[in-house]
Amino acid sequence: MTLSVNSLADIAVNIQVSLSRPDRFSRIISSIHHLLNCDATALLCYEAHQFRPVATAGLAPDVMGRRFQLEAHPRLEAIARAGDVVRFPAESDLPDPYDGLIPEHQELHVHACVGLPLFSGQRLIGALTLDGMNATQFDAYSDEELRVVAALVSGALNNALLLEQLERPGVGGFSRAAEEVKEIDSDEMIGSSPAMMQLKKEIGIVAATDLNVLITGETGVGKELVARALHQQSARSTQPLIYLNCAALPESVAESELFGHVKGAFTGAIHDRTGKFEMANNGTLFLDEIGELPLSLQAKLLRVLQYGDLQRVGEDRPLKVDVRILAATNQDLRQASAEGRFRTDLFHRLSVFPLHVPPLRERGDDIVLLAGYFCEKCRKKFGLRHLALSAAARAVLRKAEWPGNIRELEHSIYRATIIAQAEAGGAEVILLPSHFFPAQASASSAEPVAEVAFSSKSLREATDEFQRRYIRQALQASEGKWAACARKLEMDPGNLHRLAGRLGLK
Ligand SMILES: Nc1ncnc2c1ncn2[C@@H]1O[C@H](COP(=O)(O)OP(=O)(O)OP(=O)(O)O)[C@@H](O)[C@H]1O
Ligand SMILES: [Mg+2]
C-alpha cells in the first residue's frame, strides 16, 4: 500500500483543524498512526539534547513521561543527525527506545523503524517515529511520501511551539524564550494533571513578581523543584539561588550562617565570613524547612525582610541587601504560629503568596508519567537495554497511596529494578507488581493461573491459540464491542483489529 493523495490531504486537514485544540498532537498522531498502519507512532519535541514525547499512539502510557537523551539512544541520535528520512534495517542492532513499551508486544523487539527529523528552517525541533512489528511494514512508502508527512508535521509542531512561547506567562516572554539555548533541564517538573497545571500556572504568575513565596506540601512532593522553577522563571534568574536548610542549623551557628560574621566576633571566628543573605544579594534565598528556624532567628529574619538591612555578627554597621525569599515547609505554619512556635508576623510576611504542592495521590495519571520518567532515568543509570512496566505494575502504582510522594515513587522504581534484574538477569527488564510489593503479589498469586501443558505445537501456534481464547473472553466481557475490548486489553483498536483478523476471529 502506498500513500494516496487523499491520505496526505487527510493529514493536512487534520493538522489544520487540530491546531487550536489542546489535544492537537494526539489527534494528528492518531491519524498518522492509522493512515500509515503503524504499531507505534510518536511525535517528539527536541530540546537540550533530549527528545520529549508530545503525543504517542500504540505505546505504553508512561512513555509520555520519559525523556530520551540523545547519547543514551543511538537510534534517536541517528535521526537527529540525519537531516532526512532514516530507515533502520530490520536486523539493526541498535536498541529501539520503544522496545518493551508497545503494550501488546512487550517482549518483542520492534522490526520496522522509520524516523523523520522535523525542522524549522535549519533548526531541529523534533522527530516523528514510526515503528512496526513487521519488518517490511513501511517499505511501500517512498521517501518522497514520508518527506511530505514530515513537512506537514514540522509545520504544525513549529506553530504549536511558537504559540506555547507566546502563551507563557511572566517575564521572559517571547523573544528570550525563542533565543535561549537551554541547558539540560534536569529540573523539569513532570505532570499534566489539573492540580499540576494549576500549580505551574501559579508559578509562572508569581515568579514574575518579586514577592516572597511560602511553598507548602507533604514530604517529597517537589517543593524544592518548585523553588528552583520560581527562581529560574524570575527576573533574578541570572543571579544566584542560595540554599539554606533551617533544620540542619544548630542555633549556635545559625546566625553567622545567615548573616555572616567578622573576624574575632566570637571564639573561633578567625576570618570574616559572608552569610547566605549576602551571597544571595540581588538573587534568591531558599529557606528550606523554615518551620525549624529557632524563634530568636525568626526575629532577625523578620528585620531583614522589613528593612532590607542586616548586620554581620560582631559588626555594628548595617549592610543593605536585596534578596527575594522563598521558604518551604511541610508543617502547618498557621497552626504553629497559633501555638506560639512560629512568629505570626513572620508567617504573614512570608506567606504573601502561598503555593501548595499537591500530594502524589491527588495527581492521578501523573503517577504513570513520573513512573516512566524514573524508569528511563534508571534504565540509563543501570545501562539496561530496556526497562518497562507491565500493565499490572502500572495499575498497582497508580492505586498506591505514596505517603512519601515522588521521592518514594522514585526509590521504589530503583529498588524494583534491582530486584527484577537480580531475579531475571539480562539487560531487558520488565517490572511486575511483585517487584514493587512482594507481600501483595504473593497474596494475589493465590489466584488460579491457567496451567498450560506442553503439547507438540510450536510456540507460535500455542501463543495464537491462547490469544484467540483470551480475546474471545475479553470480547464477551465487552458485550461484543471491539473498542471496549481493545480498552480492556490495553491495546490500540487498530492493532486489535489486525490481530483478530490474523487469528481468524473476524
Ligand atoms: N514533578 C516532578 N517531576 C520530576 N521529578 C520530581 C517532581 N517533583 C519532585 N521530583 C523529584 O522528587 C524528589 C523529591 O523532590 P523535592 O526534594 O523537591 O521534594 P520536597 O517537597 O522538597 O521534599 P521534602 O519535604 O522531603 O524536603 C527529587 O528527586 C525531585 O527531583
Ligand atoms: Mg525539600
Coordinates of C-alpha atoms and ligand atoms in Angstrom, one line a residue:
M1 CA 0.0 0.0 0.0
T2 CA 1.3 3.4 -0.8
L3 CA 0.1 6.8 0.5
S4 CA -2.7 8.2 -1.6
V5 CA -3.0 11.9 -2.2
N6 CA -6.2 11.6 -0.2
S7 CA -4.4 10.2 2.8
L8 CA -1.9 13.1 2.7
A9 CA -4.7 15.6 2.3
D10 CA -6.4 14.0 5.3
I11 CA -3.3 14.5 7.4
A12 CA -3.0 18.1 6.3
V13 CA -6.7 18.9 7.0
N14 CA -6.4 17.2 10.4
I15 CA -3.5 19.3 11.3
Q16 CA -5.3 22.5 10.3
V17 CA -8.4 21.7 12.3
S18 CA -6.4 20.4 15.3
L19 CA -4.1 23.3 15.7
S20 CA -6.1 25.4 18.2
R21 CA -7.1 22.4 20.4
P22 CA -5.2 21.4 23.5
D23 CA -5.2 17.8 22.3
R24 CA -4.0 18.8 18.8
F25 CA -1.0 16.5 18.7
S26 CA -2.9 13.4 19.9
R27 CA -5.2 13.9 17.0
I28 CA -2.5 14.4 14.5
I29 CA -0.6 11.4 15.7
S30 CA -3.6 9.1 15.8
S31 CA -4.4 10.0 12.2
I32 CA -0.9 9.3 11.1
H33 CA -0.8 6.1 13.1
H34 CA -3.9 4.8 11.3
L35 CA -3.1 6.0 7.8
L36 CA 0.4 4.6 7.8
N37 CA -0.7 1.5 9.6
C38 CA 1.9 1.7 12.4
D39 CA 2.1 -0.4 15.6
A40 CA 3.7 2.6 17.5
T41 CA 3.9 6.2 16.5
A42 CA 5.4 9.1 18.4
L43 CA 5.9 12.8 18.0
L44 CA 8.9 14.0 19.9
C45 CA 10.0 17.5 20.6
Y46 CA 13.7 18.2 20.6
E47 CA 15.3 20.5 23.2
A48 CA 18.6 20.5 25.2
H49 CA 19.9 17.2 23.7
Q50 CA 16.9 15.3 24.5
F51 CA 13.6 14.2 22.9
R52 CA 10.4 14.8 24.8
P53 CA 7.3 12.9 23.7
V54 CA 4.4 15.2 22.8
A55 CA 1.9 12.6 21.6
T56 CA 2.0 8.9 21.1
A57 CA -0.2 6.1 19.7
G58 CA 0.2 2.4 20.4
L59 CA 2.7 3.0 23.2
A60 CA 2.5 2.4 26.9
P61 CA 1.1 5.5 28.7
D62 CA 4.2 6.0 30.7
V63 CA 6.2 6.8 27.6
M64 CA 4.8 10.4 27.8
G65 CA 6.8 10.9 31.0
R66 CA 10.0 9.5 29.6
R67 CA 12.8 11.9 28.4
F68 CA 15.1 10.4 25.8
Q69 CA 18.6 11.7 26.0
L70 CA 20.4 11.6 22.7
E71 CA 23.6 10.0 24.0
A72 CA 21.5 7.2 25.5
H73 CA 19.6 6.4 22.4
P74 CA 21.6 5.7 19.3
R75 CA 18.6 5.5 17.0
L76 CA 17.3 8.9 18.1
E77 CA 20.8 10.3 17.7
A78 CA 20.9 9.0 14.2
I79 CA 17.6 10.6 13.4
A80 CA 18.7 13.9 14.9
R81 CA 21.9 13.9 12.8
A82 CA 20.4 12.6 9.5
G83 CA 18.6 15.6 8.1
D84 CA 16.3 13.3 6.1
V85 CA 14.2 10.1 6.3
V86 CA 16.0 7.4 8.3
R87 CA 15.1 3.7 7.7
F88 CA 16.7 1.3 10.2
P89 CA 17.3 -2.1 8.8
A90 CA 15.1 -4.8 10.4
E91 CA 18.2 -6.6 11.7
S92 CA 19.7 -3.4 13.1
D93 CA 21.4 -4.0 16.5
L94 CA 20.7 -0.5 17.8
P95 CA 18.2 -0.6 20.7
D96 CA 14.9 0.9 19.9
P97 CA 13.7 3.4 22.5
Y98 CA 10.3 1.7 22.5
D99 CA 11.4 -1.9 22.9
G100 CA 9.2 -3.4 25.5
L101 CA 6.9 -0.3 25.5
I102 CA 4.4 -1.5 22.9
P103 CA 1.8 -2.9 25.2
E104 CA 0.7 -5.9 23.2
H105 CA 4.3 -6.9 22.2
Q106 CA 6.1 -6.4 25.5
E107 CA 8.7 -9.0 25.0
L108 CA 9.2 -8.4 21.3
H109 CA 11.5 -6.1 19.5
V110 CA 10.4 -3.6 17.0
H111 CA 11.2 -4.7 13.5
A112 CA 10.4 -1.9 11.1
C113 CA 11.5 1.5 12.3
V114 CA 11.5 4.8 10.4
G115 CA 12.5 8.2 11.8
L116 CA 11.6 11.5 10.3
P117 CA 13.6 14.5 11.7
L118 CA 11.5 17.7 11.9
F119 CA 13.0 21.1 11.2
S120 CA 12.1 24.7 11.4
G121 CA 14.4 26.1 8.8
Q122 CA 17.8 24.7 9.7
R123 CA 16.9 24.0 13.3
L124 CA 16.0 20.5 14.5
I125 CA 12.7 20.9 16.5
G126 CA 11.6 17.3 16.8
A127 CA 11.1 13.9 15.3
L128 CA 8.3 11.6 14.2
T129 CA 9.0 7.9 14.7
L130 CA 7.1 5.1 13.1
D131 CA 7.5 1.6 14.4
G132 CA 6.1 -1.7 13.3
M133 CA 6.3 -5.4 14.3
N134 CA 6.5 -6.5 10.7
A135 CA 9.9 -6.0 9.0
T136 CA 8.6 -4.8 5.7
Q137 CA 5.7 -2.7 7.0
F138 CA 7.0 0.6 5.8
D139 CA 8.7 -0.5 2.5
A140 CA 5.7 0.6 0.4
Y141 CA 6.1 4.2 1.4
S142 CA 8.6 6.2 -0.6
D143 CA 11.0 8.7 0.9
E144 CA 9.1 11.4 -1.0
E145 CA 5.8 10.5 0.6
L146 CA 7.4 10.3 4.1
R147 CA 9.0 13.7 3.5
V148 CA 5.6 15.2 2.8
V149 CA 4.3 13.8 6.1
A150 CA 7.4 15.2 7.9
A151 CA 6.9 18.6 6.3
L152 CA 3.3 18.7 7.4
V153 CA 4.0 17.7 10.9
S154 CA 7.1 20.1 11.2
G155 CA 4.8 23.0 10.3
A156 CA 2.3 22.0 12.9
L157 CA 4.9 21.5 15.6
N158 CA 6.7 24.7 14.9
N159 CA 3.4 26.7 15.1
A160 CA 2.5 25.0 18.3
L161 CA 5.9 25.8 19.8
L162 CA 5.5 29.4 18.9
L163 CA 2.1 29.5 20.3
E164 CA 3.3 27.9 23.5
Q165 CA 6.0 30.6 23.9
L166 CA 3.6 33.4 23.3
E167 CA 1.2 32.0 25.9
R168 CA 3.9 31.5 28.5
P169 CA 3.1 33.9 31.4
G170 CA 5.5 36.2 33.2
V171 CA 8.9 37.6 32.4
G172 CA 11.0 36.0 29.7
G173 CA 8.2 36.1 27.1
F174 CA 8.6 35.5 23.5
S175 CA 12.0 36.8 22.4
R176 CA 14.1 35.5 25.2
A177 CA 12.5 32.1 25.2
A178 CA 13.0 31.8 21.4
E179 CA 16.7 32.6 21.5
E180 CA 17.5 30.8 24.7
V181 CA 19.7 27.8 24.3
K182 CA 18.6 25.8 27.2
E183 CA 20.8 23.7 29.4
I184 CA 19.7 20.1 30.1
D185 CA 16.6 20.6 32.1
S186 CA 17.2 18.1 34.9
D187 CA 14.7 20.1 37.0
E188 CA 11.7 19.6 34.7
M189 CA 8.5 19.3 36.6
I190 CA 6.8 16.2 35.1
G191 CA 3.0 16.2 35.4
S192 CA -0.1 17.3 33.4
S193 CA -2.9 16.6 36.0
P194 CA -5.2 19.5 36.6
A195 CA -3.6 20.1 40.0
M196 CA -0.1 20.4 38.4
M197 CA -1.3 22.5 35.5
Q198 CA -2.8 24.9 38.1
L199 CA 0.5 24.9 40.1
K200 CA 2.6 25.6 37.0
K201 CA 0.3 28.5 36.1
E202 CA 0.6 30.0 39.6
I203 CA 4.4 29.5 39.5
G204 CA 4.5 31.4 36.2
I205 CA 2.5 34.3 37.7
V206 CA 4.2 34.7 41.0
A207 CA 7.7 34.1 39.6
A208 CA 7.5 37.4 37.7
T209 CA 6.7 39.4 40.8
D210 CA 9.2 40.0 43.5
L211 CA 7.0 38.6 46.3
N212 CA 8.2 36.2 48.9
V213 CA 6.7 32.8 48.5
L214 CA 5.8 30.1 51.0
I215 CA 5.8 26.7 49.5
T216 CA 3.9 24.1 51.4
G217 CA 3.3 20.4 50.9
E218 CA 3.9 17.0 52.3
T219 CA 7.4 15.4 52.3
G220 CA 8.8 14.5 48.8
V221 CA 6.1 16.3 46.7
G222 CA 8.7 18.5 44.9
K223 CA 8.8 21.7 47.0
E224 CA 12.5 22.2 46.2
L225 CA 11.8 21.8 42.5
V226 CA 9.1 24.5 42.7
A227 CA 11.6 26.8 44.4
R228 CA 14.1 26.3 41.6
A229 CA 11.4 26.9 39.0
L230 CA 10.3 30.1 40.7
H231 CA 13.9 31.4 40.6
Q232 CA 14.5 30.3 37.0
Q233 CA 11.4 32.0 35.7
S234 CA 12.1 35.2 37.7
A235 CA 13.9 38.3 36.7
R236 CA 16.7 37.2 39.1
S237 CA 17.4 34.0 37.2
T238 CA 20.9 35.1 36.2
Q239 CA 21.8 35.9 39.9
P240 CA 22.5 33.2 42.5
L241 CA 19.9 30.9 44.1
I242 CA 21.3 30.2 47.6
Y243 CA 20.0 27.2 49.6
L244 CA 19.8 27.0 53.3
N245 CA 18.3 24.1 55.3
C246 CA 17.0 25.6 58.5
A247 CA 16.5 22.2 60.1
A248 CA 20.2 21.4 59.8
L249 CA 21.2 24.5 61.5
P250 CA 22.3 24.4 65.2
E251 CA 21.2 27.5 66.9
S252 CA 24.8 28.5 67.8
V253 CA 25.9 28.8 64.2
A254 CA 22.6 29.8 62.6
E255 CA 23.0 33.5 62.9
S256 CA 26.5 33.5 61.4
E257 CA 25.4 31.1 58.7
L258 CA 22.5 33.5 57.7
F259 CA 24.2 36.9 58.3
G260 CA 27.9 36.2 58.4
H261 CA 30.4 37.4 61.0
V262 CA 33.6 39.4 61.3
K263 CA 36.9 38.2 62.4
G264 CA 37.1 38.0 66.2
A265 CA 33.3 38.2 66.7
F266 CA 33.5 35.0 68.8
T267 CA 36.0 32.3 69.7
G268 CA 36.8 30.5 66.5
A269 CA 35.9 33.4 64.2
I270 CA 39.3 33.7 62.7
H271 CA 38.2 35.1 59.4
D272 CA 35.5 37.3 58.1
R273 CA 32.7 35.2 56.8
T274 CA 29.9 36.0 54.3
G275 CA 26.5 34.9 55.3
K276 CA 23.9 33.3 53.0
F277 CA 21.9 36.6 52.8
E278 CA 24.9 38.4 51.3
M279 CA 25.6 35.6 48.9
A280 CA 22.1 35.8 47.7
N281 CA 22.2 39.6 47.2
N282 CA 20.2 40.5 44.0
G283 CA 19.2 36.9 43.8
T284 CA 17.1 34.4 45.7
L285 CA 17.5 32.8 49.1
F286 CA 15.7 29.5 49.5
L287 CA 15.0 28.8 53.2
D288 CA 14.1 25.1 53.3
E289 CA 12.2 23.7 56.3
I290 CA 11.6 27.2 57.6
G291 CA 9.4 25.8 60.4
E292 CA 12.5 24.6 62.1
L293 CA 14.1 28.1 62.4
P294 CA 14.7 29.0 66.0
L295 CA 12.5 31.8 67.4
S296 CA 15.4 34.1 68.1
L297 CA 16.5 34.0 64.5
Q298 CA 12.9 34.4 63.2
A299 CA 13.0 37.9 64.8
K300 CA 16.3 38.7 63.0
L301 CA 15.0 37.4 59.7
L302 CA 11.8 39.5 60.0
R303 CA 14.0 42.5 60.5
V304 CA 15.8 41.9 57.2
L305 CA 12.6 41.3 55.4
Q306 CA 11.2 44.6 56.8
Y307 CA 14.1 46.9 56.3
G308 CA 16.3 45.1 53.9
D309 CA 19.4 45.5 56.1
L310 CA 21.4 43.1 58.2
Q311 CA 24.3 43.0 60.5
R312 CA 27.1 40.5 60.4
V313 CA 27.8 39.0 63.9
G314 CA 30.3 41.3 65.6
E315 CA 29.7 44.2 63.2
D316 CA 27.9 47.4 64.1
R317 CA 27.4 48.8 60.6
P318 CA 24.2 47.5 58.9
L319 CA 24.5 46.2 55.4
K320 CA 21.9 46.7 52.7
V321 CA 20.8 43.6 50.8
D322 CA 18.2 43.0 48.1
V323 CA 17.1 39.4 48.4
R324 CA 14.0 37.5 47.5
I325 CA 12.9 34.9 50.0
L326 CA 11.4 31.5 49.0
A327 CA 10.6 29.4 52.0
A328 CA 9.4 25.8 52.2
T329 CA 7.8 23.7 54.9
N330 CA 5.8 20.5 55.4
Q331 CA 4.4 21.9 58.6
D332 CA 1.2 23.7 59.2
L333 CA 2.8 27.1 59.9
R334 CA -0.6 28.8 60.7
Q335 CA -1.1 26.2 63.4
A336 CA 2.5 26.6 64.6
S337 CA 2.0 30.3 64.9
A338 CA -1.3 29.9 66.7
E339 CA 0.6 27.8 69.2
G340 CA 3.5 30.2 69.6
R341 CA 6.1 28.0 67.9
F342 CA 6.4 30.3 64.9
R343 CA 6.2 34.1 64.8
T344 CA 2.8 35.2 63.4
D345 CA 4.2 38.4 61.9
L346 CA 6.9 36.4 60.1
F347 CA 4.4 33.9 58.9
H348 CA 2.3 36.8 57.3
R349 CA 5.4 38.3 55.7
L350 CA 6.4 35.0 54.1
S351 CA 3.0 33.8 53.0
V352 CA 2.0 36.8 50.9
F353 CA 1.7 34.3 48.1
P354 CA 1.4 30.7 49.4
L355 CA 1.9 27.9 46.9
H356 CA 0.6 24.4 47.8
V357 CA 2.2 21.5 46.1
P358 CA -0.4 18.7 45.9
P359 CA 0.5 15.1 47.1
L360 CA 1.1 12.5 44.5
R361 CA -2.2 10.6 45.3
E362 CA -4.1 13.7 44.1
R363 CA -2.3 13.8 40.8
G364 CA -4.0 10.9 39.0
D365 CA -2.2 9.8 35.9
D366 CA 0.9 11.9 36.7
I367 CA 1.9 8.8 38.7
V368 CA 2.2 6.9 35.4
L369 CA 4.1 9.7 33.7
L370 CA 6.5 10.0 36.7
A371 CA 7.0 6.2 36.7
G372 CA 8.0 6.4 33.1
Y373 CA 10.3 9.3 33.7
F374 CA 12.1 7.5 36.5
C375 CA 12.2 4.2 34.6
E376 CA 14.1 6.0 31.8
K377 CA 16.5 7.6 34.2
C378 CA 17.0 4.2 36.0
R379 CA 17.5 2.4 32.7
K380 CA 20.2 4.7 31.7
K381 CA 21.9 4.6 35.1
F382 CA 22.0 0.8 35.2
G383 CA 22.9 0.5 31.5
L384 CA 19.8 -1.6 30.7
R385 CA 18.7 -2.1 27.1
H386 CA 15.1 -1.6 28.1
L387 CA 13.2 -1.1 31.3
A388 CA 9.4 -1.3 31.0
L389 CA 6.4 -1.5 33.4
S390 CA 3.9 -4.3 33.0
A391 CA 0.3 -3.1 32.7
A392 CA -0.4 -4.7 36.1
A393 CA 2.6 -2.9 37.7
R394 CA 1.3 0.4 36.3
A395 CA -2.1 -0.3 37.7
V396 CA -0.7 -1.1 41.1
L397 CA 1.5 2.1 41.2
R398 CA -1.5 4.2 40.1
K399 CA -3.5 2.9 43.1
A400 CA -0.9 3.0 45.8
E401 CA -1.1 5.7 48.5
W402 CA 2.5 7.1 48.3
P403 CA 2.9 8.7 51.7
G404 CA 6.5 9.6 50.7
N405 CA 5.2 11.0 47.4
I406 CA 7.5 11.5 44.4
R407 CA 10.7 10.6 46.3
E408 CA 9.1 7.3 47.4
L409 CA 8.0 6.5 43.9
E410 CA 11.5 7.2 42.5
H411 CA 13.1 5.0 45.1
S412 CA 10.5 2.2 44.5
I413 CA 11.4 2.1 40.9
Y414 CA 15.1 1.8 41.6
R415 CA 14.5 -0.9 44.2
A416 CA 12.1 -2.8 41.9
T417 CA 14.6 -2.6 39.1
I418 CA 17.4 -4.1 41.2
I419 CA 15.1 -6.9 42.4
A420 CA 13.8 -7.6 38.9
Q421 CA 17.3 -7.7 37.5
A422 CA 18.6 -10.0 40.2
E423 CA 15.7 -12.3 39.5
A424 CA 15.9 -12.5 35.7
G425 CA 19.3 -11.2 34.8
G426 CA 19.9 -9.7 31.4
A427 CA 19.6 -6.2 30.1
E428 CA 15.9 -6.3 29.3
V429 CA 13.8 -5.8 32.4
I430 CA 10.1 -5.7 32.9
L431 CA 8.8 -4.6 36.2
L432 CA 6.0 -6.6 37.7
P433 CA 3.8 -5.8 40.8
S434 CA 5.8 -8.5 42.7
H435 CA 9.0 -6.4 42.3
F436 CA 7.3 -3.4 44.0
F437 CA 5.2 -5.1 46.6
P438 CA 6.3 -8.6 47.3
A439 CA 3.7 -9.3 50.0
Q440 CA 0.8 -8.1 47.9
A441 CA 1.9 -10.2 45.0
S442 CA 2.2 -13.5 46.9
A443 CA -1.4 -12.9 48.1
S444 CA -2.7 -12.4 44.6
S445 CA -0.7 -15.3 43.2
A446 CA -3.2 -17.4 45.1
E447 CA -5.5 -16.6 42.2
P448 CA -5.8 -19.5 39.8
V449 CA -3.3 -19.3 36.9
A450 CA -4.2 -21.2 33.8
E451 CA -1.8 -24.1 33.6
V452 CA -0.7 -24.8 30.1
A453 CA 0.5 -28.3 29.3
F454 CA 3.2 -28.8 26.7
S455 CA 2.0 -30.3 23.5
S456 CA 3.8 -30.8 20.3
K457 CA 2.6 -27.4 19.0
S458 CA 5.1 -24.7 18.1
L459 CA 5.3 -21.8 20.5
R460 CA 3.7 -19.6 17.8
E461 CA 0.7 -21.9 17.5
A462 CA 0.3 -22.2 21.2
T463 CA 0.5 -18.4 21.6
D464 CA -2.0 -17.8 18.8
E465 CA -4.4 -20.3 20.5
F466 CA -4.0 -18.5 23.8
Q467 CA -4.5 -15.1 22.2
R468 CA -7.6 -16.4 20.4
R469 CA -9.2 -17.7 23.6
Y470 CA -8.2 -14.6 25.6
I471 CA -9.5 -12.1 23.0
R472 CA -12.8 -14.0 22.8
Q473 CA -13.3 -13.8 26.5
A474 CA -12.5 -10.1 26.6
L475 CA -14.9 -9.6 23.7
Q476 CA -17.6 -11.4 25.6
A477 CA -16.9 -9.3 28.7
S478 CA -17.2 -6.2 26.4
E479 CA -20.6 -7.3 25.1
G480 CA -19.1 -7.8 21.6
K481 CA -17.9 -4.3 21.3
W482 CA -14.4 -4.2 19.8
A483 CA -13.5 -0.7 21.0
A484 CA -14.3 -1.6 24.6
C485 CA -12.5 -4.9 24.2
A486 CA -9.4 -3.0 23.0
R487 CA -9.5 -0.8 26.1
K488 CA -9.8 -3.8 28.4
L489 CA -6.8 -5.4 26.7
E490 CA -4.9 -2.1 26.8
M491 CA -4.5 -2.3 23.0
D492 CA -4.7 0.1 20.2
P493 CA -8.0 -0.6 18.4
G494 CA -6.4 -0.8 15.0
N495 CA -3.8 -3.3 16.2
L496 CA -6.5 -5.4 17.8
H497 CA -8.5 -5.5 14.6
R498 CA -5.4 -6.6 12.7
L499 CA -4.5 -9.2 15.2
A500 CA -8.1 -10.5 15.3
G501 CA -8.0 -10.7 11.6
R502 CA -4.8 -12.7 11.5
L503 CA -6.2 -15.1 14.2
G504 CA -9.3 -15.6 12.2
L505 CA -11.6 -14.2 14.8
K506 CA -13.4 -11.8 12.4
Ligands
LIG1 N1 7.1 16.9 39.2 C1 8.3 16.3 39.3 N2 8.9 15.8 38.2 C2 10.0 15.1 38.3 N3 10.7 14.9 39.4 C3 10.2 15.4 40.6 C4 8.9 16.1 40.5 N4 8.7 16.5 41.8 C5 9.7 16.0 42.6 N5 10.6 15.4 41.8 C6 11.8 14.7 42.4 O1 11.4 14.0 43.6 C7 12.4 14.2 44.6 C8 11.8 15.0 45.8 O2 11.5 16.3 45.4 P1 11.9 17.5 46.4 O3 13.2 17.3 47.1 O4 11.7 18.8 45.6 O5 10.7 17.4 47.4 P2 10.4 18.2 48.8 O6 9.0 18.5 48.8 O7 11.4 19.3 48.9 O8 10.7 17.1 49.9 P3 11.0 17.3 51.4 O9 9.7 17.7 52.1 O10 11.4 15.9 51.9 O11 12.1 18.3 51.5 C9 13.5 14.9 43.9 O12 14.4 14.0 43.4 C10 12.9 15.6 42.7 O13 13.8 15.9 41.7
MG2 MG 12.9 19.6 50.3

